[in-house]
Tab-separated table of C-alpha atoms and ligand atoms in Angstrom:
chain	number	residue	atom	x	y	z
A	1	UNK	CA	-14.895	1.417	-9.153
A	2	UNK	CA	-14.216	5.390	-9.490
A	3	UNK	CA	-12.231	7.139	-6.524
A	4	UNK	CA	-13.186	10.314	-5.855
A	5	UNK	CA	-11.312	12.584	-2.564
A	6	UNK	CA	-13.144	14.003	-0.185
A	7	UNK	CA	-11.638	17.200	0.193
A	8	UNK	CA	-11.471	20.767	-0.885
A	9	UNK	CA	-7.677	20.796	-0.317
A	10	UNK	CA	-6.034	21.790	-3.173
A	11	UNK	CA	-2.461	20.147	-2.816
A	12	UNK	CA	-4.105	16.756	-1.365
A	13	UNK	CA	-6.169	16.765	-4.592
A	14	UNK	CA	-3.348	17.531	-6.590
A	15	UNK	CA	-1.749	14.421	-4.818
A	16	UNK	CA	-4.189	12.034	-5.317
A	17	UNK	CA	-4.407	13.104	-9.109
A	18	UNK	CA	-1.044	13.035	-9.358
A	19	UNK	CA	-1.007	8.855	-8.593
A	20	UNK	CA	-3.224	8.840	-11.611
A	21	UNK	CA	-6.316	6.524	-9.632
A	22	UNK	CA	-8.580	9.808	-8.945
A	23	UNK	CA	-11.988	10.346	-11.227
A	24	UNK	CA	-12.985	13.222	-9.184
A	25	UNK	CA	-14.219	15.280	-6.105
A	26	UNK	CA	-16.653	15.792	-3.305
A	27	UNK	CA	-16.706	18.762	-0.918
A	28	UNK	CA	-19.229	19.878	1.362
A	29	UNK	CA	-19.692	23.366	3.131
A	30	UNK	CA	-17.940	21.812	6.205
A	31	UNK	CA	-14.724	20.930	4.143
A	32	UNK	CA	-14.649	23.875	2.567
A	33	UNK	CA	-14.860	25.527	5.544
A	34	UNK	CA	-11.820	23.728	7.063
A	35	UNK	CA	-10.034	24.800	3.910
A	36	UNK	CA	-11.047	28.809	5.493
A	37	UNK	CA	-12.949	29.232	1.659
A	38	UNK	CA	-15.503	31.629	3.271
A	39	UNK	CA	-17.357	34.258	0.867
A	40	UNK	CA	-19.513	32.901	-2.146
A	41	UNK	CA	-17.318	34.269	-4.804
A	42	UNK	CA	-14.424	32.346	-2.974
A	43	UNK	CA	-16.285	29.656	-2.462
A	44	UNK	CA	-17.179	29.398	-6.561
A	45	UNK	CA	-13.595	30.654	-7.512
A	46	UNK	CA	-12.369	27.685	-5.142
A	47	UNK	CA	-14.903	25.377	-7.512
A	48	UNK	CA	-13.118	26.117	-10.786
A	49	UNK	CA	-9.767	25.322	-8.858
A	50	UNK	CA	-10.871	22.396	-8.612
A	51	UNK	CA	-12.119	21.671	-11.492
A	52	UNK	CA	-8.879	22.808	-13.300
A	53	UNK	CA	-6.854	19.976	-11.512
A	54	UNK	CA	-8.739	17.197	-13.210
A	55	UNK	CA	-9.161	19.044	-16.600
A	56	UNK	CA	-6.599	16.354	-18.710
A	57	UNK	CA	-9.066	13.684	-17.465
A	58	UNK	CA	-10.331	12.551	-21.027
A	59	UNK	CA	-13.202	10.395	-19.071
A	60	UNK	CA	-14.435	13.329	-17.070
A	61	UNK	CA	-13.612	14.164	-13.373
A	62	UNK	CA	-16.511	14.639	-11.325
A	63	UNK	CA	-16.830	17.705	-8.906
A	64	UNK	CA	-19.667	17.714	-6.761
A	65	UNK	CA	-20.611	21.248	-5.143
A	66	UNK	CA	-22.991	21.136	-2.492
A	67	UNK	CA	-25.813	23.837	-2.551
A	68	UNK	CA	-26.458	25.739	1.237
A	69	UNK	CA	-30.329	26.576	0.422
A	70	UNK	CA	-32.586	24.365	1.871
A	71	UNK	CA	-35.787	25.422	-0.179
A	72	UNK	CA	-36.527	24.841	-3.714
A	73	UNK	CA	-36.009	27.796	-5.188
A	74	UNK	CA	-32.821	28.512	-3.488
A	75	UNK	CA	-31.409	25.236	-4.511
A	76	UNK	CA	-32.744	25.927	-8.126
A	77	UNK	CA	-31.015	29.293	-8.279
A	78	UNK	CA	-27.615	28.504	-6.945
A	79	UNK	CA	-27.739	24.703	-8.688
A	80	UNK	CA	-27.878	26.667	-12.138
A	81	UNK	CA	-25.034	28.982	-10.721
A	82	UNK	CA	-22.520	25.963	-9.631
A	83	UNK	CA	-23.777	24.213	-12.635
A	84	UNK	CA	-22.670	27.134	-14.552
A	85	UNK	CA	-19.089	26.857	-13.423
A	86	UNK	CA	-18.138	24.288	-15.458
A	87	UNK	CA	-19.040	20.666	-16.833
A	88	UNK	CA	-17.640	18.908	-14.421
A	89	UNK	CA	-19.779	20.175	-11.880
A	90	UNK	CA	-22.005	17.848	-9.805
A	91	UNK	CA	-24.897	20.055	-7.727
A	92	UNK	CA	-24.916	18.155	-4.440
A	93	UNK	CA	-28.345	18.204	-2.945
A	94	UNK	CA	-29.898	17.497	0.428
A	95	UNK	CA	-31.827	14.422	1.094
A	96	UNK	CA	-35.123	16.434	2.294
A	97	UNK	CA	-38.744	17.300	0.488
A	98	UNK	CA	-37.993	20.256	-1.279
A	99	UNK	CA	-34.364	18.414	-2.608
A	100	UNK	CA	-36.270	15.924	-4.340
A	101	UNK	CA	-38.366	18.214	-6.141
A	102	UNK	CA	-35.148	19.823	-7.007
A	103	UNK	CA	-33.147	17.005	-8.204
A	104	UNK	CA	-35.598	16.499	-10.412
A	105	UNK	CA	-36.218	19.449	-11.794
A	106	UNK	CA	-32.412	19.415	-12.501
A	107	UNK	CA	-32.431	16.116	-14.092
A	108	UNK	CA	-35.463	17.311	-16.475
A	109	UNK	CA	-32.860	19.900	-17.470
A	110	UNK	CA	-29.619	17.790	-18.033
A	111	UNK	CA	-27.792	19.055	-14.705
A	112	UNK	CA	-26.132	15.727	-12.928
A	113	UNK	CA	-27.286	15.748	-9.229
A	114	UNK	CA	-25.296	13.905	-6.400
A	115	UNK	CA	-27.932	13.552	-3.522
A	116	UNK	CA	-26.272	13.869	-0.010
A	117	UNK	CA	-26.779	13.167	4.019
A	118	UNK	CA	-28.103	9.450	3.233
A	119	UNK	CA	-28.661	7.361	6.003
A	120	UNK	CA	-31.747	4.909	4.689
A	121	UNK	CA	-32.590	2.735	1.721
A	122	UNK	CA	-35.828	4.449	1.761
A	123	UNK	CA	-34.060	8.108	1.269
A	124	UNK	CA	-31.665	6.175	-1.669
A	125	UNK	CA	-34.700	4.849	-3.451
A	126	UNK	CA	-36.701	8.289	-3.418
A	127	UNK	CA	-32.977	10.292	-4.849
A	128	UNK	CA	-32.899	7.098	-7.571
A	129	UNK	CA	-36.640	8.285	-8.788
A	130	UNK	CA	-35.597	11.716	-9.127
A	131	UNK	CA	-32.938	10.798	-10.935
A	132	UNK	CA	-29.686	11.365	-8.991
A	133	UNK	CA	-26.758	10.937	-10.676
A	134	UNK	CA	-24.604	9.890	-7.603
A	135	UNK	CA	-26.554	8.817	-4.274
A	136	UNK	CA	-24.374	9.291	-0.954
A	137	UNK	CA	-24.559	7.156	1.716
A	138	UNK	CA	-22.451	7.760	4.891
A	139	UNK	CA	-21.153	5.073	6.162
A	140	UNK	CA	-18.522	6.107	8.898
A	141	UNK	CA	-21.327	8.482	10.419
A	142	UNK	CA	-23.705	5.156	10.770
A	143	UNK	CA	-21.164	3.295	12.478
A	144	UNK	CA	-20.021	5.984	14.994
A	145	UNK	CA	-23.876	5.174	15.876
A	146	UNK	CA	-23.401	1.845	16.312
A	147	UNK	CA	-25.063	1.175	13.127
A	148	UNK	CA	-23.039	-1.081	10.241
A	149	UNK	CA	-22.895	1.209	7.415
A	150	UNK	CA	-22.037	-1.389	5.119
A	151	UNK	CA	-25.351	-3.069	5.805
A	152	UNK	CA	-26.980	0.102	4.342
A	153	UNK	CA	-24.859	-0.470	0.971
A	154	UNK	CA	-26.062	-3.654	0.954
A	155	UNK	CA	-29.579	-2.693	1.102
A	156	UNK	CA	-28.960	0.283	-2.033
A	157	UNK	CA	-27.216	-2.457	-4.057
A	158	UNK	CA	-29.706	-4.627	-3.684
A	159	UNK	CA	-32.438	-2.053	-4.496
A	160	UNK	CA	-31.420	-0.374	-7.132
A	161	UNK	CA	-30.351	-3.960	-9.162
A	162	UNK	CA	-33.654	-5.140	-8.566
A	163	UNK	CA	-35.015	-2.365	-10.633
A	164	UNK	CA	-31.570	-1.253	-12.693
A	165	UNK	CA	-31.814	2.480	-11.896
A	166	UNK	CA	-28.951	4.338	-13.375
A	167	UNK	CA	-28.351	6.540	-10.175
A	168	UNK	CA	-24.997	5.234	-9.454
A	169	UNK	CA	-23.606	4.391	-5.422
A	170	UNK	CA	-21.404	6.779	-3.793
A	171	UNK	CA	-20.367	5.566	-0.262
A	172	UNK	CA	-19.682	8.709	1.545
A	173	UNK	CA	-18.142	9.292	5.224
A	174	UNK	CA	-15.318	6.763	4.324
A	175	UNK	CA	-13.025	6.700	7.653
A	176	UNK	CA	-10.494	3.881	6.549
A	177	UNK	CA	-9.228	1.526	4.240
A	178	UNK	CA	-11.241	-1.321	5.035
A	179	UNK	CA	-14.454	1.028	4.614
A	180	UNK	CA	-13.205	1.338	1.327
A	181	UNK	CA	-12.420	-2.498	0.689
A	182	UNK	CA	-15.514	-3.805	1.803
A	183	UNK	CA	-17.636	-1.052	-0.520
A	184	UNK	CA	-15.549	-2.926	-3.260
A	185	UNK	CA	-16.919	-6.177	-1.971
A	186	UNK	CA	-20.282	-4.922	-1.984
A	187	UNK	CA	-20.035	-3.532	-5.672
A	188	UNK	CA	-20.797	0.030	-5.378
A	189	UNK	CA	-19.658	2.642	-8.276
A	190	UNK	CA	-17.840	4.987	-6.280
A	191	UNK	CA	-15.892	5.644	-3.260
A	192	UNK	CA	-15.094	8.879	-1.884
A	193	UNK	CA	-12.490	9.308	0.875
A	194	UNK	CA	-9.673	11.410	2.771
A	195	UNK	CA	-6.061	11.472	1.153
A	196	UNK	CA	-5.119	8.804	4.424
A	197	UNK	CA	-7.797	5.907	3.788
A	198	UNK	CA	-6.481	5.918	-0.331
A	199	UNK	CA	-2.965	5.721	0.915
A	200	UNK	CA	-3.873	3.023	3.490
A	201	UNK	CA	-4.664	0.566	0.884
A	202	UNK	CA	-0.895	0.532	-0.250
A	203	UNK	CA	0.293	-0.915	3.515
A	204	UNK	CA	1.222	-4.169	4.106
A	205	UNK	CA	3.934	-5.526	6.361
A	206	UNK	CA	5.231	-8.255	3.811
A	207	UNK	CA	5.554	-5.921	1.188
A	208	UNK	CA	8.075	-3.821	2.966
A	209	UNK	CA	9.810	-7.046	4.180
A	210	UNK	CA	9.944	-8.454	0.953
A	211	UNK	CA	11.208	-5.578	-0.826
A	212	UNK	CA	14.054	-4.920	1.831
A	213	UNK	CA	14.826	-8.939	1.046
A	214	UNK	CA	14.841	-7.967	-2.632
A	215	UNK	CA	16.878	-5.064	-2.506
A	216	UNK	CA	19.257	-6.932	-0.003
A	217	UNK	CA	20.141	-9.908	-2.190
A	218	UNK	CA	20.650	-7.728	-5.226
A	219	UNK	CA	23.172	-5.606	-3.355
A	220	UNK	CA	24.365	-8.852	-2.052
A	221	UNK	CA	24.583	-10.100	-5.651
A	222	UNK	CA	26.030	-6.885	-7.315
A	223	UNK	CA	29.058	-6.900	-4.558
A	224	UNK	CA	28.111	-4.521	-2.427
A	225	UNK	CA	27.590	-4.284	1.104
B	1	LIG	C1	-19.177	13.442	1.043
B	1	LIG	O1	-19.841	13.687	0.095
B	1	LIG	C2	-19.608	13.691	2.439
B	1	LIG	O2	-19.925	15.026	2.606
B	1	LIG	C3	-18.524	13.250	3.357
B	1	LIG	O3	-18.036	11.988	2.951
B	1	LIG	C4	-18.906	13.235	4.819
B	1	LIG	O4	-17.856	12.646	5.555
B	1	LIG	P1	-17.725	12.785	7.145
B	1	LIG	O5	-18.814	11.989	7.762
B	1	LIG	O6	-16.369	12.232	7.445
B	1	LIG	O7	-17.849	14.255	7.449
């Protein structure tokens, strides 16, 4: 299963890198936003950044740039431009009518599509047929409906097995550690969470107990006290 952090903070990504478990990156214009990366040159400059940090990766590092058009030639025009910015570059594109049309035209052409804002297995099967490389469902956005998101994982798993589409599963809106344990469970190809829910999966109680015991008897051992 690939990590990817969902973030367009620099240091966090440098972090996460850092531990040597990250594959890449998702941002969206909200998190980019928060980061105050206002200005499309910024915005692109902020991109390459990015895409710098993971550039040892010698099994690629996924970046996925999400475009702000909402029709097709808009999303054609600046696709090619993030696409542009280097290889790593994922175009992230809406789940609506004129997306689809542009996912494909962008898989015709070689350019690896992540196709965001999923909320049904219907919307994950149309992104598979155009040819998505990534498909995001969001999970912790479901559930703050009172909706289990992890039921709609199930329901992509199971769909895109039955007919072994190469669009791969990217469980999005990750809001803890268990989210990110029970995607496991369910198989999918990628997670992609905040800096906290990766760090939550080191925490256990008995592991700091038993590693104060361990450190205790070898001082204990070694004479010291
Ligand atoms: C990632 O691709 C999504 O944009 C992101 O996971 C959404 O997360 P949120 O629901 O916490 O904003």
């Amino acid at each position: 299963m690939k990590f990817f952090l969902d973030t367009a903070n620099l240091d966090q990504i440098k972090e996460a890198n850092d531990l040597g478990i990250l594959n890449g990156v998702t941002t969206n214009p909200s998190l980019m936003a928060k980061e105050g990366i206002v200005g499309r040159q910024n915005v692109l400059d902020h991109y390459i950044k990015i895409c710098k940090i993971g550039e040892d990766h010698t099994d690629g590092f996924d970046v996925s740039a999400e475009v702000i058009s909402t029709d097709f030639k808009g999303m054609v025009k600046e696709g090619e431009e993030l696409a542009e910015l280097h290889e790593d570059i994922v175009v992230k594109i809406p789940m609506i009518k004129d997306g689809v049309k542009a996912m494909k035209y962008f898989t015709d052409r070689g350019i690896r599509t992540n196709c965001t804002l999923i909320f049904s297995p219907g919307q994950a099967l149309l992104a598979a047929k155009a040819g998505a490389a990534y498909v995001s469902p969001f999970i912790g956005r479901l559930d703050d409906i009172m909706i289990d998101g992890i039921d709609l994982i199930k329901q992509i798993v199971k769909i895109y097995d039955n007919y072994l589409f190469d669009t791969e599963i990217l469980a999005a809106s990750i809001r803890n550690p268990l989210h990110i344990v029970k995607c496991a469970e369910e198989g999918v190809d990628v997670v992609t969470c905040p800096l906290p829910s990766i760090l939550g999966l080191l925490n256990h109680p008995l592991t700091d107990i038993g590693l104060a015991k361990f450190l205790e008897d070898h001082k204990k051992a070694n004479g010291k006290k």
